[in-house]
PDB file of C-alpha atoms in Angstrom:
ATOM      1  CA  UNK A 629       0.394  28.855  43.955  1.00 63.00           C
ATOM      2  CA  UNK A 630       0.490  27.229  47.452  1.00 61.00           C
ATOM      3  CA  UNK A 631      -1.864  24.492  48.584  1.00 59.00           C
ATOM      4  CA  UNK A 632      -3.862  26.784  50.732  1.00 61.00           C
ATOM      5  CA  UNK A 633      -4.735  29.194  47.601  1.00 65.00           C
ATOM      6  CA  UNK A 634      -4.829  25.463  45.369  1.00 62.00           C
ATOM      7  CA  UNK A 635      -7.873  24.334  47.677  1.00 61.00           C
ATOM      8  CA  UNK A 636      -8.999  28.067  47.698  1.00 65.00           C
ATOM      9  CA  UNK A 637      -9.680  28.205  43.808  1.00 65.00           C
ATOM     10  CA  UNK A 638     -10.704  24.820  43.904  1.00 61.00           C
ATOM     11  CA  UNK A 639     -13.580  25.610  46.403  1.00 61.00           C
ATOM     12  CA  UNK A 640     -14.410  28.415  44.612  1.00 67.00           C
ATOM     13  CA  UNK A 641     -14.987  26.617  41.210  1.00 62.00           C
ATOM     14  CA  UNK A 642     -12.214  28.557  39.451  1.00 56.00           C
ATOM     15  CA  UNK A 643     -11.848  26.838  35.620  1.00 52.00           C
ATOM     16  CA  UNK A 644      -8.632  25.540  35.678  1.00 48.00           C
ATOM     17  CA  UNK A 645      -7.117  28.121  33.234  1.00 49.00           C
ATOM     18  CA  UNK A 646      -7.262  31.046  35.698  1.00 49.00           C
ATOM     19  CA  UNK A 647      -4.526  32.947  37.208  1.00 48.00           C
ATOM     20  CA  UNK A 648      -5.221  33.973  40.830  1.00 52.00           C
ATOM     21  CA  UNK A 649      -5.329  37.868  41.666  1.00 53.00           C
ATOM     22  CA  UNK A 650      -2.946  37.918  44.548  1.00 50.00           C
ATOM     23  CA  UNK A 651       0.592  36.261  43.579  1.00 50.00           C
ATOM     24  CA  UNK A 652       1.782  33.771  45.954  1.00 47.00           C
ATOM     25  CA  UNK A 653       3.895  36.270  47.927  1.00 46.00           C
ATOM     26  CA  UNK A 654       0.772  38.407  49.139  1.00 48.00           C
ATOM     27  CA  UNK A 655      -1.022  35.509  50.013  1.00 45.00           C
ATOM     28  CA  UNK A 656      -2.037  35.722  53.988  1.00 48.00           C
ATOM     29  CA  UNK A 657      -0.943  32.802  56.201  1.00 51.00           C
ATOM     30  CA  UNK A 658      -1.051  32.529  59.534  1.00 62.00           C
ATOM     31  CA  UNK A 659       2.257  34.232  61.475  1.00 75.00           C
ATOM     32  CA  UNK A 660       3.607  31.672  63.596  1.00 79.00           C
ATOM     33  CA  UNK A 661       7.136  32.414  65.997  1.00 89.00           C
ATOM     34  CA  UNK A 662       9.211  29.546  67.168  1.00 93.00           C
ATOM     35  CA  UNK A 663      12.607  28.800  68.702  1.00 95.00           C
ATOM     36  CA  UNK A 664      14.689  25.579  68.003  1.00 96.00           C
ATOM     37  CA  UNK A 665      18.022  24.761  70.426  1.00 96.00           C
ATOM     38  CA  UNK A 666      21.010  25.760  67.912  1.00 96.00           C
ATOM     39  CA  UNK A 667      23.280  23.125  69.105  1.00 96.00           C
ATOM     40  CA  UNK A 668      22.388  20.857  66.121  1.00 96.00           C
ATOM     41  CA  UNK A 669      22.224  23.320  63.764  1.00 97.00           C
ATOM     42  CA  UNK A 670      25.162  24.935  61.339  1.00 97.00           C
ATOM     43  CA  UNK A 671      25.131  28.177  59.633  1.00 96.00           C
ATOM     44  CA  UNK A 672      24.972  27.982  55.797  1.00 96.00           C
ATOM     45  CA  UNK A 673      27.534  29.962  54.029  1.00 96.00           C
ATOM     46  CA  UNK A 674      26.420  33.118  52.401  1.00 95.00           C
ATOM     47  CA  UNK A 675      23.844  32.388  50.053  1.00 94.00           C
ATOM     48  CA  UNK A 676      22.691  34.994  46.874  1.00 94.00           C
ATOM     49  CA  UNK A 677      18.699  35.355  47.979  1.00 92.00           C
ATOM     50  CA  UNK A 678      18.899  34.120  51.409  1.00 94.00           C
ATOM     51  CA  UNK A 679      19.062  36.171  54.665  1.00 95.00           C
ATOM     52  CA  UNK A 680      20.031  33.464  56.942  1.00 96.00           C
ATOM     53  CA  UNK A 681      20.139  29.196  56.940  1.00 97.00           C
ATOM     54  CA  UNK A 682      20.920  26.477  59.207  1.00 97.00           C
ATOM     55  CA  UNK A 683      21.715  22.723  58.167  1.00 98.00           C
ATOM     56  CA  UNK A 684      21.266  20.208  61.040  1.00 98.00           C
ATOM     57  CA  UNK A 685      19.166  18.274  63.597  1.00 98.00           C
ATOM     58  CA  UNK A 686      16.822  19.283  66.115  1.00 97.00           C
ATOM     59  CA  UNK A 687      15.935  17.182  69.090  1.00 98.00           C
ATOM     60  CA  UNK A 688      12.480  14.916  68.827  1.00 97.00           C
ATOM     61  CA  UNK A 689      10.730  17.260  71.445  1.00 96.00           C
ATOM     62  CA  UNK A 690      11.434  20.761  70.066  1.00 97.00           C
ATOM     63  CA  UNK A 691      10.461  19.472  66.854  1.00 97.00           C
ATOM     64  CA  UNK A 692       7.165  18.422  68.524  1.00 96.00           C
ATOM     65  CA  UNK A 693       6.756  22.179  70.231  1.00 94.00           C
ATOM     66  CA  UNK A 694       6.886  23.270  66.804  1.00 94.00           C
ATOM     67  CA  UNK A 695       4.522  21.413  65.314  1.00 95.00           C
ATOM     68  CA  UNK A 696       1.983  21.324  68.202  1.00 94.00           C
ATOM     69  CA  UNK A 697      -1.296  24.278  68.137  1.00 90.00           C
ATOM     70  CA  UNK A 698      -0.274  26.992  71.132  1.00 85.00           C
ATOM     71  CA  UNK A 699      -3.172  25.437  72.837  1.00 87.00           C
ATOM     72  CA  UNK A 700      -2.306  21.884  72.826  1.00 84.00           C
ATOM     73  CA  UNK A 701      -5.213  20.398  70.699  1.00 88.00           C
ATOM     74  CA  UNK A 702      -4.194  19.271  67.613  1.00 92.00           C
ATOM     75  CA  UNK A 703      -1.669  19.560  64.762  1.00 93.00           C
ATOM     76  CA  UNK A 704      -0.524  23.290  63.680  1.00 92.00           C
ATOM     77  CA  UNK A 705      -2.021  22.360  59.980  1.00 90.00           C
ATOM     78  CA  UNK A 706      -1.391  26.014  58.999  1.00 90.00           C
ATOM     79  CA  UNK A 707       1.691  25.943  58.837  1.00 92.00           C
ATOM     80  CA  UNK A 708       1.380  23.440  55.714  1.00 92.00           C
ATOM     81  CA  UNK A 709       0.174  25.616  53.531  1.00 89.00           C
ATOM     82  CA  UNK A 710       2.812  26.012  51.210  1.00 88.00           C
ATOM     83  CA  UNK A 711       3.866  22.215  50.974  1.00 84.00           C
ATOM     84  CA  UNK A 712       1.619  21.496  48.088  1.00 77.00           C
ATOM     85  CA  UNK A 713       1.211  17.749  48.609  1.00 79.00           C
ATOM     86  CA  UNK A 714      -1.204  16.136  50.996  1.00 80.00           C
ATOM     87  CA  UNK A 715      -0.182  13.630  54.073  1.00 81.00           C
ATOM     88  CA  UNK A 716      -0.549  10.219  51.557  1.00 82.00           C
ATOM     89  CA  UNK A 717      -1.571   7.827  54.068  1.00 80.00           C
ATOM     90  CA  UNK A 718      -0.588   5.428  56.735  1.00 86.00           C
ATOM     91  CA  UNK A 719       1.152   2.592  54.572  1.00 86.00           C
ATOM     92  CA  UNK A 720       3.746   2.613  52.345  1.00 89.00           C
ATOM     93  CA  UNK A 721       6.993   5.184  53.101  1.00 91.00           C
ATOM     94  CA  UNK A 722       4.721   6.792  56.060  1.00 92.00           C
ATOM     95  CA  UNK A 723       4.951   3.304  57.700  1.00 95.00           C
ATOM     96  CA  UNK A 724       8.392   2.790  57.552  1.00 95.00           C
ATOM     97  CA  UNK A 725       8.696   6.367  58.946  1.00 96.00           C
ATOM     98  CA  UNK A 726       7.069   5.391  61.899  1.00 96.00           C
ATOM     99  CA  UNK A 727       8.206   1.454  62.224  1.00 96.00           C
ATOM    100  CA  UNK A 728      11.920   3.613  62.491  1.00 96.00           C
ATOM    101  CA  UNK A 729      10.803   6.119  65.280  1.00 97.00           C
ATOM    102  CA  UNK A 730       8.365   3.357  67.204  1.00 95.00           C
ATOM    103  CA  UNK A 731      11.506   0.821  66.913  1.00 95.00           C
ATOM    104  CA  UNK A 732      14.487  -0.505  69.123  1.00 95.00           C
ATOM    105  CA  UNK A 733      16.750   1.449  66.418  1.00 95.00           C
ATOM    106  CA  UNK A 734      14.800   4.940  66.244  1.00 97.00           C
ATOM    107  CA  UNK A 735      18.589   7.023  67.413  1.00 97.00           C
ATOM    108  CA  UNK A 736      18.905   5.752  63.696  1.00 97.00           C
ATOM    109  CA  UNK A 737      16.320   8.127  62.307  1.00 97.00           C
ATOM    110  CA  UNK A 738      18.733  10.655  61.993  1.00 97.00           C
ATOM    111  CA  UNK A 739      20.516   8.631  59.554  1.00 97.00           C
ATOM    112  CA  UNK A 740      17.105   7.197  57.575  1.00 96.00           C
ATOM    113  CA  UNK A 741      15.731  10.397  56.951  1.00 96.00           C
ATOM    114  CA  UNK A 742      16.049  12.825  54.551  1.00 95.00           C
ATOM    115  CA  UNK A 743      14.536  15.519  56.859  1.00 95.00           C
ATOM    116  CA  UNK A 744      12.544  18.656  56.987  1.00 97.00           C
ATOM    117  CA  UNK A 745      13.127  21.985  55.226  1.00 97.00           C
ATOM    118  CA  UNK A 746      11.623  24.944  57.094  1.00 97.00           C
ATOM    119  CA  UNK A 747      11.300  28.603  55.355  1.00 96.00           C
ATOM    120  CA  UNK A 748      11.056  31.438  57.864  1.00 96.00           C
ATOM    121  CA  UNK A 749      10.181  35.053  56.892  1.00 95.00           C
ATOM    122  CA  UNK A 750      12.659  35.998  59.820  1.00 95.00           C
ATOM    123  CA  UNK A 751      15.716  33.850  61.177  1.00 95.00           C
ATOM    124  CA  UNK A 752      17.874  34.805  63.424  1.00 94.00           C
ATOM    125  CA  UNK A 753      20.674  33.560  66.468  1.00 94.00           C
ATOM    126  CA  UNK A 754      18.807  34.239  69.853  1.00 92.00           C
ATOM    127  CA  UNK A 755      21.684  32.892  72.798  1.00 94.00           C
ATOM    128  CA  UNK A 756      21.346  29.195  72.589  1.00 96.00           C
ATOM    129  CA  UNK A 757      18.614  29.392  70.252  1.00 97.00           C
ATOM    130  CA  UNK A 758      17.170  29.695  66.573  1.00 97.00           C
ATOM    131  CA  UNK A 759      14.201  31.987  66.449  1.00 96.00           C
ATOM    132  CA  UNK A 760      11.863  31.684  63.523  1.00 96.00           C
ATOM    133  CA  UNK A 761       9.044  33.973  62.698  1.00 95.00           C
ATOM    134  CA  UNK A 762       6.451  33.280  60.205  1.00 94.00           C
ATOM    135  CA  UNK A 763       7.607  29.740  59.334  1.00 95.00           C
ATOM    136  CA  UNK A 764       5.987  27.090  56.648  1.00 94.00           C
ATOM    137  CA  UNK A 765       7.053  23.566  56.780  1.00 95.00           C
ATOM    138  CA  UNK A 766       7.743  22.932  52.781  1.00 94.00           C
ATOM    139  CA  UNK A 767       8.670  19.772  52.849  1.00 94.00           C
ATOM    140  CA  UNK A 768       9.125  17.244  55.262  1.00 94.00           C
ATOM    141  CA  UNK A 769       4.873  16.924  55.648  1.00 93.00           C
ATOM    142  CA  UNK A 770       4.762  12.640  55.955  1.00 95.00           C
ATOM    143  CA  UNK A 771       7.628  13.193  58.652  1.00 96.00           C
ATOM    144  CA  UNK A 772       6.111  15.599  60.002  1.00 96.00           C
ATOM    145  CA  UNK A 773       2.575  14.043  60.443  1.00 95.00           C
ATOM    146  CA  UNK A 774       4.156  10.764  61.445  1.00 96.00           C
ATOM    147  CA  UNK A 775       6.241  11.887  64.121  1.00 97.00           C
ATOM    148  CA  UNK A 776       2.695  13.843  65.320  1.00 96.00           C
ATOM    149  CA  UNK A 777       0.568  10.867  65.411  1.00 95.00           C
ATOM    150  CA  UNK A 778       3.151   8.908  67.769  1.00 96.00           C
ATOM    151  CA  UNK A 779       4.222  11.718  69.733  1.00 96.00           C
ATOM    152  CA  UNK A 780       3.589  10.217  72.783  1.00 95.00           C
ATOM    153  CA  UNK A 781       5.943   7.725  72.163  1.00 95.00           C
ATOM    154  CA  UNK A 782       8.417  10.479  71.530  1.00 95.00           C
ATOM    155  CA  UNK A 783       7.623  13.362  73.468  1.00 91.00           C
ATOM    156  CA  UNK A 784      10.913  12.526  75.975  1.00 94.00           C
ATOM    157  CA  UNK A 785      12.823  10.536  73.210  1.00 95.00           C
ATOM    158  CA  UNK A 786      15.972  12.017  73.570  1.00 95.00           C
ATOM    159  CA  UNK A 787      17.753  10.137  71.131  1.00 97.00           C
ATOM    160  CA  UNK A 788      15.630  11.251  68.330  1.00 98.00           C
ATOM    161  CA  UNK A 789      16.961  13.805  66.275  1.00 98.00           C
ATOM    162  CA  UNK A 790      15.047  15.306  63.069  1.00 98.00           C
ATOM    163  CA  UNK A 791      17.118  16.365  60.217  1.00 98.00           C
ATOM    164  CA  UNK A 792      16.400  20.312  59.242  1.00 98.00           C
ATOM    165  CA  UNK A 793      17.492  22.763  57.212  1.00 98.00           C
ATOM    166  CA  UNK A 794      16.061  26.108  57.609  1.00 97.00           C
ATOM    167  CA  UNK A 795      16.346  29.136  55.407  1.00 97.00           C
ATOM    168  CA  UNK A 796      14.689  32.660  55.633  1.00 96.00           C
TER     169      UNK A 796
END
């Protein structure tokens, strides 16, 4: 069970010993295309189970296109919905992810992170390009969120590199 279909039986009162109808695989989330610059990123090896992966790093500002609603106003929260822990707050690891990226040192990030993985129901090579469709951010949520929250700090921080790995 996701965290979208978590909050969904929670909402509805379900006691907590019932199984959901739908299994997690039919459960509808929203479908979501993006391209990342391939540069950074390596093809995985031929995995049993996977169609396609990269392992690598993705400039600051693509990472921000992808996280950023089509229309500009406000976190793409959707695409959340299968990391099944919350954003925990502004202290703690969360501040030391953004005391790196706000700092004299944020090139470093790269290097203090331990990144993002990204599942995509389609991945494929497009030219100079990655292009994922129907993607969930499954971990890498407090990055994520942090780098949001400053973006305009980092929006033409071309130093900044997130690390990713993404698998379809």
């Amino acid at each position: 069970v996701d965290r979208g279909r978590l909050l969904d039986m929670l909402a509805t009162g379900l006691p907590r010993h019932s199984v959901p109808d739908a299994p997690t695989s039919e459960i509808q989330v929203e479908d979501y295309e993006a391209r990342l610059p391939a540069a950074g990123l390596i093809a995985l090896p031929k995995i049993k189970g996977v169609e396609a992966g990269y392992s690598g790093h993705v400039p600051i500002a693509d990472y921000l296109a992808l996280l950023e609603r089509e229309d500009g106003q406000g976190l793409r929260e959707a695409i959340f919905n299968q990391n099944v822990r919350g954003y925990q707050g502004d202290g703690g690891v969360n501040e030391r992810i953004r005391g790196t990226l706000a700092g004299k040192d944020r090139a470093q990030f790269l290097l203090r992170n331990n990144g993002v993985t990204i599942v995509a129901d389609g991945l494929e090579r497009d030219g100079p390009n990655v292009l994922l469709q129907n993607f969930q951010i499954v971990n890498g949520l407090q990055t994520s969120t942090v780098i949001y929250r400053i973006r305009d700090q980092l929006r033409y921080a071309h130093d900044v590199h997130v690390p990713a790995k993404i698998v379809a």
